[in-house]
Short mmCIF file of C-alpha atoms in Angstrom, two decimals:
data_model
loop_
_atom_site.label_atom_id
_atom_site.label_comp_id
_atom_site.label_asym_id
_atom_site.label_seq_id
_atom_site.Cartn_x
_atom_site.Cartn_y
_atom_site.Cartn_z
CA MET A 1085 -38.88 11.52 8.43
CA THR A 1086 -38.24 14.52 9.55
CA SER A 1087 -36.76 16.85 7.48
CA ALA A 1088 -32.85 18.90 8.10
CA PRO A 1089 -31.69 21.71 6.76
CA SER A 1090 -29.86 21.51 3.55
CA GLU A 1091 -26.53 21.58 4.82
CA THR A 1092 -26.61 20.31 8.00
CA ALA A 1093 -28.12 17.58 10.68
CA PRO A 1094 -30.55 18.58 13.15
CA GLN A 1095 -28.21 19.65 16.62
CA GLU A 1096 -28.61 16.59 19.59
CA SER A 1097 -29.67 17.59 23.14
CA VAL A 1098 -26.16 16.93 24.33
CA GLU A 1099 -23.13 20.10 24.27
CA PRO A 1100 -20.16 17.11 23.41
CA VAL A 1101 -16.99 17.41 25.03
CA ASP A 1102 -14.37 17.02 22.34
CA PRO A 1103 -15.38 20.21 20.61
CA ASP A 1104 -14.39 19.04 16.98
CA TYR A 1105 -17.86 17.01 17.56
CA PRO A 1106 -16.22 12.92 16.98
CA VAL A 1107 -19.93 11.42 17.61
CA THR A 1108 -22.48 14.60 17.12
CA PRO A 1109 -23.27 16.66 14.20
CA VAL A 1110 -20.62 19.41 13.33
CA PRO A 1111 -22.71 23.21 14.62
CA ARG A 1112 -22.99 25.66 12.48
CA SER A 1113 -20.30 28.39 14.18
CA ALA A 1114 -17.84 25.97 13.81
CA ARG A 1115 -18.06 25.62 9.83
CA ARG A 1116 -14.92 25.68 7.91
CA SER A 1117 -14.49 28.14 4.59
CA ALA A 1118 -13.14 25.48 1.35
CA LEU A 1119 -9.85 27.15 1.06
CA SER A 1120 -9.17 25.51 5.56
CA ILE A 1121 -11.17 22.29 4.74
CA SER A 1122 -8.48 22.63 1.31
CA VAL A 1123 -5.36 22.21 3.26
CA VAL A 1124 -6.18 19.32 5.22
CA LEU A 1125 -6.98 17.37 2.83
CA ILE A 1126 -4.03 17.96 0.55
CA GLY A 1127 -1.88 18.37 4.04
CA PHE A 1128 -3.71 14.14 4.33
CA THR A 1129 -2.71 13.00 1.21
CA VAL A 1130 0.49 14.68 0.12
CA PHE A 1131 1.42 11.37 1.88
CA ALA A 1132 5.42 9.78 1.79
CA PRO A 1133 3.79 6.56 1.33
CA THR A 1134 1.99 7.83 -1.04
CA LEU A 1135 5.15 8.06 -3.41
CA MET A 1136 5.88 4.35 -2.49
CA ALA A 1137 3.36 2.92 -4.08
CA GLY A 1138 3.72 5.45 -7.09
CA ALA A 1139 7.76 3.71 -7.38
CA SER A 1140 6.15 0.49 -7.19
CA VAL A 1141 3.51 1.01 -10.38
CA GLY A 1142 5.67 3.10 -12.24
CA ALA A 1143 8.54 0.47 -12.19
CA ALA A 1144 6.20 -2.34 -14.15
CA PHE A 1145 4.52 -0.06 -16.45
CA GLY A 1146 6.22 2.45 -19.96
CA PHE A 1147 6.06 5.63 -19.16
CA SER A 1148 3.00 6.55 -20.98
CA GLU A 1149 0.42 3.32 -20.16
CA PHE A 1150 1.54 4.33 -15.63
CA LEU A 1151 0.17 7.52 -17.02
CA ALA A 1152 -3.95 5.71 -18.31
CA VAL A 1153 -3.36 3.72 -14.78
CA LEU A 1154 -2.95 7.45 -12.80
CA ALA A 1155 -5.60 9.07 -14.39
CA VAL A 1156 -8.44 6.54 -14.49
CA GLY A 1157 -7.26 5.37 -10.77
CA SER A 1158 -7.36 9.26 -9.86
CA LEU A 1159 -10.84 9.70 -10.85
CA VAL A 1160 -12.15 6.48 -9.10
CA LEU A 1161 -10.02 7.66 -6.22
CA GLY A 1162 -11.46 11.59 -6.43
CA ALA A 1163 -15.09 10.57 -7.70
CA TYR A 1164 -15.42 8.15 -5.19
CA VAL A 1165 -14.21 10.55 -2.95
CA ALA A 1166 -16.05 13.44 -3.09
CA ALA A 1167 -19.54 12.11 -2.83
CA ILE A 1168 -18.55 10.77 0.79
CA GLY A 1169 -17.28 14.37 1.90
CA PHE A 1170 -20.56 16.08 -0.07
CA LEU A 1171 -22.17 13.34 1.97
CA GLY A 1172 -20.22 14.91 5.33
CA ALA A 1173 -21.19 18.57 4.55
CA ARG A 1174 -24.54 17.58 3.99
CA THR A 1175 -25.03 15.61 8.04
CA GLY A 1176 -21.60 17.27 9.46
CA LEU A 1177 -21.05 13.67 10.87
CA THR A 1178 -18.35 11.64 10.80
CA THR A 1179 -18.38 8.53 7.72
CA VAL A 1180 -19.14 6.31 11.08
CA VAL A 1181 -21.27 7.93 12.89
CA MET A 1182 -23.07 8.38 9.25
CA SER A 1183 -23.23 4.67 9.16
CA ARG A 1184 -25.08 4.36 12.09
CA TYR A 1185 -28.53 5.97 9.77
CA THR A 1186 -26.75 3.09 6.78
CA PHE A 1187 -25.89 -0.20 9.09
CA GLY A 1188 -27.81 0.25 12.13
CA THR A 1189 -26.44 1.07 15.70
CA ALA A 1190 -24.58 -2.18 15.68
CA GLY A 1191 -23.89 -3.05 12.10
CA SER A 1192 -21.85 0.97 12.06
CA LYS A 1193 -19.31 -0.78 15.29
CA VAL A 1194 -18.22 -3.34 11.68
CA VAL A 1195 -17.57 -0.31 9.43
CA SER A 1196 -15.73 1.35 12.65
CA LEU A 1197 -13.54 -0.96 12.52
CA LEU A 1198 -12.95 -1.62 9.65
CA LEU A 1199 -12.35 1.90 8.57
CA GLY A 1200 -10.61 2.36 11.84
CA GLY A 1201 -8.13 -0.77 11.55
CA THR A 1202 -6.91 0.53 8.39
CA GLN A 1203 -5.37 3.89 9.49
CA VAL A 1204 -3.94 1.97 12.57
CA GLY A 1205 -2.01 -0.44 9.50
CA TRP A 1206 -1.70 3.01 8.12
CA TYR A 1207 0.16 4.72 10.87
CA GLY A 1208 1.94 1.92 10.97
CA VAL A 1209 3.87 1.96 7.99
CA ALA A 1210 4.14 5.19 8.23
CA VAL A 1211 6.82 5.06 11.65
CA GLY A 1212 7.97 1.95 9.91
CA SER A 1213 9.56 4.44 7.31
CA ILE A 1214 10.43 6.77 9.46
CA GLY A 1215 12.69 4.09 11.69
CA GLN A 1216 13.92 2.85 8.00
CA MET A 1217 15.09 5.60 6.88
CA THR A 1218 16.77 7.31 10.48
CA ALA A 1219 18.62 3.91 9.71
CA LEU A 1220 19.71 4.12 6.62
CA ALA A 1221 20.35 7.45 7.54
CA PHE A 1222 23.23 6.94 9.96
CA GLY A 1223 23.93 3.34 9.34
CA TRP A 1224 22.18 1.30 12.16
CA GLU A 1225 22.65 -1.81 11.70
CA GLY A 1226 18.89 -2.70 13.45
CA GLY A 1227 18.60 -3.04 16.58
CA TRP A 1228 17.36 -0.62 19.66
CA ARG A 1229 18.55 2.50 17.77
CA PRO A 1230 15.27 2.82 15.14
CA ALA A 1231 12.68 1.68 18.06
CA LEU A 1232 13.39 4.80 19.26
CA VAL A 1233 13.19 6.79 17.24
CA MET A 1234 10.04 4.93 16.12
CA ILE A 1235 8.55 5.28 19.81
CA ALA A 1236 9.08 9.58 19.68
CA VAL A 1237 8.39 10.50 16.52
CA SER A 1238 5.23 8.20 17.36
CA ALA A 1239 4.42 9.52 20.36
CA LEU A 1240 4.66 13.19 19.57
CA MET A 1241 2.53 12.38 15.77
CA MET A 1242 0.05 11.08 18.98
CA LEU A 1243 0.17 15.10 20.70
CA THR A 1244 -0.84 16.88 17.47
CA ALA A 1245 -4.25 14.58 17.04
CA LEU A 1246 -5.28 14.66 20.68
CA TYR A 1247 -4.65 18.40 19.49
CA GLY A 1248 -8.16 18.37 17.19
CA TYR A 1249 -8.60 19.19 13.79
CA GLU A 1250 -6.92 23.60 14.21
CA GLY A 1251 -3.52 21.27 15.40
CA MET A 1252 -3.73 19.60 11.80
CA TYR A 1253 -4.85 22.80 10.38
CA TRP A 1254 -1.79 24.07 11.50
CA VAL A 1255 0.63 21.10 10.28
CA SER A 1256 -0.45 21.16 7.20
CA LEU A 1257 0.42 24.74 6.71
CA ILE A 1258 3.99 23.45 7.79
CA SER A 1259 4.52 19.74 6.34
CA THR A 1260 3.26 19.95 2.72
CA PRO A 1261 5.19 22.06 1.38
CA LEU A 1262 8.41 20.47 3.20
CA ILE A 1263 7.05 16.69 0.97
CA LEU A 1264 6.59 19.09 -1.91
CA ILE A 1265 9.77 19.99 -1.82
CA LEU A 1266 10.86 16.31 -1.81
CA ALA A 1267 8.62 15.21 -4.44
CA PHE A 1268 9.75 17.76 -7.39
CA TRP A 1269 13.66 17.54 -5.83
CA ILE A 1270 13.83 14.22 -6.63
CA THR A 1271 11.99 13.98 -9.83
CA GLY A 1272 14.07 16.76 -11.02
CA ARG A 1273 16.61 15.38 -10.79
CA ALA A 1274 15.50 11.96 -12.58
CA LEU A 1275 14.11 13.72 -15.73
CA VAL A 1276 17.75 14.45 -15.53
CA GLU A 1277 18.92 11.69 -15.11
CA VAL A 1278 17.23 10.44 -18.73
CA GLY A 1279 17.33 12.97 -20.98
CA GLY A 1280 13.99 15.03 -20.12
CA ILE A 1281 9.93 14.03 -20.60
CA GLY A 1282 10.64 12.28 -24.12
CA GLY A 1283 13.75 10.30 -21.91
CA LEU A 1284 10.86 9.33 -19.86
CA PHE A 1285 8.52 7.61 -23.25
CA SER A 1286 11.88 5.59 -24.52
CA LEU A 1287 12.21 3.77 -20.75
CA ALA A 1288 11.11 0.00 -19.70
CA PRO A 1289 9.73 -1.23 -17.48
CA THR A 1290 11.52 -2.97 -14.80
CA ALA A 1291 9.32 -4.60 -12.63
CA SER A 1292 4.97 -6.72 -13.99
CA MET A 1293 1.96 -5.66 -12.67
CA SER A 1294 -1.15 -6.46 -13.61
CA TRP A 1295 -3.38 -3.45 -14.94
CA ALA A 1296 -6.11 -4.93 -12.12
CA VAL A 1297 -3.98 -4.67 -9.56
CA ALA A 1298 -1.77 -1.31 -10.56
CA VAL A 1299 -5.41 1.23 -10.31
CA THR A 1300 -6.13 -0.97 -7.22
CA THR A 1301 -3.08 0.31 -5.60
CA VAL A 1302 -3.18 3.86 -7.18
CA VAL A 1303 -7.13 3.96 -5.39
CA GLY A 1304 -6.24 2.26 -2.46
CA THR A 1305 -3.67 4.64 -1.54
CA PHE A 1306 -6.32 7.22 -0.32
CA ALA A 1307 -9.70 4.15 -0.91
CA SER A 1308 -9.28 3.91 3.47
CA ALA A 1309 -8.96 7.27 4.54
CA GLY A 1310 -11.03 8.77 1.29
CA THR A 1311 -14.14 6.80 2.78
CA GLN A 1312 -13.36 8.50 5.91
CA ALA A 1313 -13.32 12.02 3.61
CA ALA A 1314 -16.70 13.09 5.79
CA ASN A 1315 -14.52 13.61 9.46
CA TRP A 1316 -12.86 17.00 7.72
CA THR A 1317 -15.90 17.70 5.44
CA ARG A 1318 -18.70 18.45 7.62
CA PHE A 1319 -16.78 21.26 8.77
CA ALA A 1320 -17.54 22.25 5.13
CA ARG A 1321 -20.10 25.03 5.34
CA ARG A 1322 -21.46 23.81 1.45
CA GLY A 1323 -21.38 20.33 -0.30
CA ARG A 1324 -19.85 22.24 -3.28
CA ASP A 1325 -17.11 22.75 -1.17
CA ALA A 1326 -16.32 20.03 0.16
CA VAL A 1327 -16.46 17.88 -3.77
CA LEU A 1328 -13.67 20.96 -4.05
CA ALA A 1329 -11.47 20.03 -1.57
CA CYS A 1330 -11.39 16.64 -1.78
CA ALA A 1331 -11.13 16.84 -5.61
CA MET A 1332 -8.17 19.00 -4.94
CA GLY A 1333 -6.71 16.42 -2.15
CA PHE A 1334 -7.41 13.20 -3.65
CA VAL A 1335 -7.03 14.03 -7.26
CA ILE A 1336 -4.38 16.73 -7.77
CA GLY A 1337 -2.38 16.27 -4.12
CA ASN A 1338 -2.58 11.42 -4.05
CA GLY A 1339 -2.12 11.95 -7.89
CA LEU A 1340 0.89 14.25 -8.15
CA MET A 1341 2.18 11.89 -5.34
CA VAL A 1342 1.86 8.43 -7.00
CA PHE A 1343 3.72 10.46 -10.36
CA PHE A 1344 6.15 12.00 -8.41
CA GLY A 1345 7.49 8.51 -6.96
CA ALA A 1346 6.49 6.46 -10.14
CA VAL A 1347 8.82 9.27 -12.43
CA ALA A 1348 11.94 8.19 -9.98
CA ALA A 1349 11.00 5.11 -10.05
CA LEU A 1350 11.68 4.63 -13.87
CA ALA A 1351 14.24 6.75 -13.92
CA PHE A 1352 16.77 4.57 -12.12
CA GLY A 1353 15.37 1.33 -12.17
CA GLU A 1354 14.07 1.07 -8.97
CA GLY A 1355 10.81 0.58 -7.58
CA ASP A 1356 12.07 0.46 -3.40
CA PHE A 1357 11.71 3.79 -2.48
CA THR A 1358 14.09 3.71 0.43
CA THR A 1359 16.35 1.92 -2.21
CA LEU A 1360 16.13 5.02 -4.64
CA LEU A 1361 16.99 7.71 -2.07
CA LEU A 1362 20.23 5.90 -0.27
CA GLY A 1363 21.13 5.19 -4.14
CA MET A 1364 20.12 9.11 -5.00
CA GLY A 1365 22.71 9.85 -2.29
CA MET A 1366 19.03 12.25 -0.79
CA ILE A 1367 18.57 10.44 2.62
CA GLY A 1368 20.00 12.32 5.01
CA TRP A 1369 17.57 14.82 3.36
CA GLY A 1370 14.61 12.38 2.71
CA LEU A 1371 14.68 11.54 6.56
CA PHE A 1372 14.15 15.34 6.97
CA PHE A 1373 11.64 15.92 4.38
CA LEU A 1374 9.76 12.56 5.08
CA PHE A 1375 9.29 13.41 9.09
CA GLY A 1376 7.46 16.81 8.13
CA ASN A 1377 4.42 15.18 6.32
CA LEU A 1378 4.71 12.21 7.97
CA TRP A 1379 3.81 13.98 11.28
CA LYS A 1380 0.69 15.65 9.60
CA SER A 1381 -0.38 12.17 7.84
CA ASN A 1382 0.22 10.04 10.44
CA ALA A 1383 -2.37 13.12 12.33
CA ASP A 1384 -4.65 12.99 10.49
CA ALA A 1385 -4.29 9.21 10.64
CA ALA A 1386 -5.02 8.33 14.35
CA TYR A 1387 -7.70 11.12 14.47
CA ALA A 1388 -9.99 8.51 12.05
CA PHE A 1389 -9.31 5.66 13.98
CA GLY A 1390 -9.69 8.04 17.28
CA VAL A 1391 -13.17 9.20 15.86
CA ALA A 1392 -14.22 5.37 14.68
CA GLY A 1393 -13.21 4.68 18.45
CA ALA A 1394 -15.51 7.35 19.96
CA GLU A 1395 -18.46 5.06 17.22
CA ILE A 1396 -17.52 2.08 18.59
CA ALA A 1397 -18.01 2.87 22.64
CA SER A 1398 -20.52 6.12 21.43
CA SER A 1399 -18.01 8.18 23.30
CA PRO A 1400 -18.13 11.84 23.20
CA ARG A 1401 -14.23 11.74 23.75
CA LYS A 1402 -11.52 10.59 20.94
CA GLY A 1403 -8.60 10.92 22.78
CA PRO A 1404 -8.83 7.61 24.56
CA PHE A 1405 -9.06 5.53 21.43
CA ILE A 1406 -6.17 7.93 20.04
CA ILE A 1407 -3.83 6.45 22.68
CA GLY A 1408 -4.39 2.94 22.01
CA GLY A 1409 -5.28 3.16 18.67
CA VAL A 1410 -1.21 4.91 18.32
CA ALA A 1411 0.36 1.90 20.42
CA ILE A 1412 -0.82 -0.82 18.18
CA ALA A 1413 -0.06 0.71 15.29
CA THR A 1414 3.87 1.44 17.16
CA VAL A 1415 4.11 -2.85 18.00
CA LEU A 1416 2.96 -3.00 14.16
CA ALA A 1417 5.21 -0.51 12.93
CA LEU A 1418 7.79 -1.99 15.29
CA THR A 1419 7.35 -5.47 13.32
CA GLY A 1420 8.15 -4.20 9.54
CA VAL A 1421 4.29 -3.18 8.95
CA GLN A 1422 5.79 -0.99 5.48
CA GLU A 1423 7.19 -3.82 3.96
CA HIS A 1424 4.14 -5.40 2.64
CA ILE A 1425 2.89 -1.67 1.24
CA VAL A 1426 1.82 -3.32 -1.85
CA GLY A 1427 -0.33 -6.02 -0.57
CA TYR A 1428 -2.04 -3.72 2.44
CA LEU A 1429 -3.04 -1.39 -0.57
CA SER A 1430 -4.74 -3.95 -3.29
CA TRP A 1431 -6.40 -5.20 0.51
CA ILE A 1432 -7.45 -1.92 0.98
CA GLY A 1433 -8.77 -1.26 -2.55
CA ILE A 1434 -11.25 -4.11 -2.23
CA LEU A 1435 -12.19 -3.70 0.73
CA ILE A 1436 -12.47 -0.46 2.04
CA PRO A 1437 -14.64 0.90 -1.13
CA PRO A 1438 -18.20 -1.15 -0.53
CA LEU A 1439 -18.33 0.24 2.39
CA GLY A 1440 -19.07 3.85 0.53
CA GLY A 1441 -20.61 2.52 -2.04
CA VAL A 1442 -23.66 1.67 0.56
CA LEU A 1443 -23.38 4.36 2.14
CA ILE A 1444 -24.00 7.07 -0.88
CA GLY A 1445 -26.70 4.64 -2.54
CA ASP A 1446 -28.17 3.88 1.18
CA TRP A 1447 -28.08 8.08 1.10
CA ILE A 1448 -29.62 8.67 -2.06
CA ALA A 1449 -32.50 6.11 -1.53
CA ARG A 1450 -33.52 7.38 2.13
CA TRP A 1451 -32.26 10.89 3.03
CA ARG A 1452 -32.59 13.60 0.33
CA GLY A 1453 -34.69 15.06 2.12
CA GLY A 1454 -33.17 15.10 5.32
CA GLN A 1455 -31.63 12.87 8.24
CA PRO A 1456 -34.02 12.56 12.14
CA PRO A 1457 -31.87 13.07 14.75
CA LEU A 1458 -29.62 9.96 16.09
CA SER A 1459 -31.60 9.66 18.82
CA SER A 1460 -34.65 8.23 17.27
CA LEU A 1461 -32.80 5.20 15.06
CA THR A 1462 -33.84 2.35 16.81
CA GLU A 1463 -32.36 -0.02 13.84
CA THR A 1464 -29.47 -2.15 14.71
CA VAL A 1465 -28.55 -4.31 11.46
CA ARG A 1466 -29.84 -3.45 8.44
CA TRP A 1467 -29.46 -6.40 6.68
CA GLN A 1468 -29.83 -3.99 3.74
CA ALA A 1469 -26.65 -3.02 4.39
CA LEU A 1470 -24.48 -5.78 5.05
CA VAL A 1471 -25.90 -7.72 2.04
CA PRO A 1472 -24.59 -5.15 -0.34
CA TYR A 1473 -21.05 -4.99 0.86
CA LEU A 1474 -20.98 -8.23 1.30
CA LEU A 1475 -21.38 -8.84 -2.39
CA GLY A 1476 -19.46 -5.90 -3.26
CA ALA A 1477 -16.36 -6.82 -1.52
CA VAL A 1478 -17.08 -10.18 -2.20
CA ALA A 1479 -17.37 -8.76 -6.13
CA ALA A 1480 -14.33 -6.34 -5.79
CA TRP A 1481 -12.00 -9.30 -4.77
CA ALA A 1482 -13.23 -11.51 -7.93
CA SER A 1483 -12.72 -8.79 -10.13
CA ASN A 1484 -8.97 -8.25 -8.55
CA ALA A 1485 -7.90 -11.96 -8.31
CA LEU A 1486 -9.64 -12.69 -12.03
CA ALA A 1487 -7.63 -9.17 -13.76
CA LEU A 1488 -11.95 -8.37 -14.09
CA GLY A 1489 -12.37 -3.81 -14.77
CA ILE A 1490 -10.49 -1.86 -11.98
CA ALA A 1491 -11.99 -4.29 -8.83
CA PRO A 1492 -12.40 -0.65 -6.93
CA LEU A 1493 -14.84 0.40 -8.89
CA ASN A 1494 -16.76 -2.87 -9.08
CA GLY A 1495 -17.32 -3.20 -5.48
CA ILE A 1496 -18.31 0.23 -5.29
CA VAL A 1497 -21.05 0.38 -8.15
CA ILE A 1498 -22.02 -3.22 -7.42
CA ALA A 1499 -22.60 -2.39 -3.18
CA LEU A 1500 -23.83 1.33 -4.10
CA GLY A 1501 -26.71 0.06 -6.82
CA LEU A 1502 -28.11 -3.24 -4.25
CA ALA A 1503 -27.87 -0.45 -1.65
CA TRP A 1504 -30.32 2.21 -3.47
CA LEU A 1505 -32.46 -0.87 -4.39
CA LEU A 1506 -32.96 -2.49 -1.29
CA SER A 1507 -33.03 0.90 1.19
CA SER A 1508 -35.71 1.86 -2.51
CA ARG A 1509 -38.21 -1.32 -1.33
CA THR A 1510 -37.76 -0.83 2.23
CA ARG A 1511 -38.37 2.71 1.87
CA ALA A 1512 -41.87 2.20 -0.17
CA LYS A 1513 -42.96 -0.80 1.67
CA ASP A 1514 -42.92 1.28 5.26
CA ALA A 1515 -44.71 3.93 3.41
CA ALA A 1516 -47.56 1.77 2.31
CA ALA A 1517 -47.80 0.26 6.15
CA ALA A 1518 -47.43 3.32 7.36
#
């Protein structure tokens, strides 16, 4: 096995067409600072639909119990994403391209379909949320006008994704403050409503949700996107820069958004975030800030399913796959996909984390000393990865259904442990045969 430098993988001989390097390692000359990566990831996770997820969770618990749910979910998500982000910085590769080493050159297509497909769904949720709030702001009773809004904003978001990393960085600098202003504004109104922090602890929940579903929902807010953190951390100069950026984005940024949504839901007794804004008389301002935020987040989602499509087709260009994914996501938005956000997040929290667990376990077993060039890979499908993934996903599903522990964590641990064991044994056998 050929060793690679400690922070980046060997370069392929053919120069990529796309300057974002969707299917090849990011060269040292294109690497960015920890601050730059943090800006992009915070802009990614400071995401308005996470306020909606936080509202649904917060309405189901007392405030002290909600804080415990949030802490557990954020720690699981943060540790998991930091590990994936570290691998991205070390290899210089996107998550879906890294999966070629673990799942095989054909098995990686399954990973790309899962990760790209869930991001298409997230894109649809965001576009649908904008259409729904626009209709409320202007008093539209359905019809063609919300549909035109969805199509128009979807096209604008797509253009930013087509521009690549640089476009997402600059939009992050603009959009992140907008949604934070909205979130702090709502939280301030909520605290006034209940008489301060002390009043939150005395409120009774207005809905019901099990601990298992609640933690899975918190993890599910960014389980799919977090598994693809390598798409951005591959631009980091060092592994520790990637870990820091992931902590900033997925623990602090995402955690704050869940917290803000939950506080508002507890204070006003409303788990539906759109209805909550309407009741507070903030639908117009909410729409303005929401659009600014979702513009950036959806550009990230489109970028993610663009590079996933490029991996499936082994194409050096992500553009055609961004356009195709946006078209599918817009259709989903027009059919009301945003109405099913909690169930959607629950399934993401079950199906996606075991993928990352397999990638981490296989890397520990086989690739810590470096990775050979992508062009040297010959295995098409590795059962040593598929079996741990399937068993991890089944374990996560059973945990969620039976309320046994934390479903995403169970899936990650089982998939990681089995992948490490099977890959270690395979490596030992190959060494003995050699």
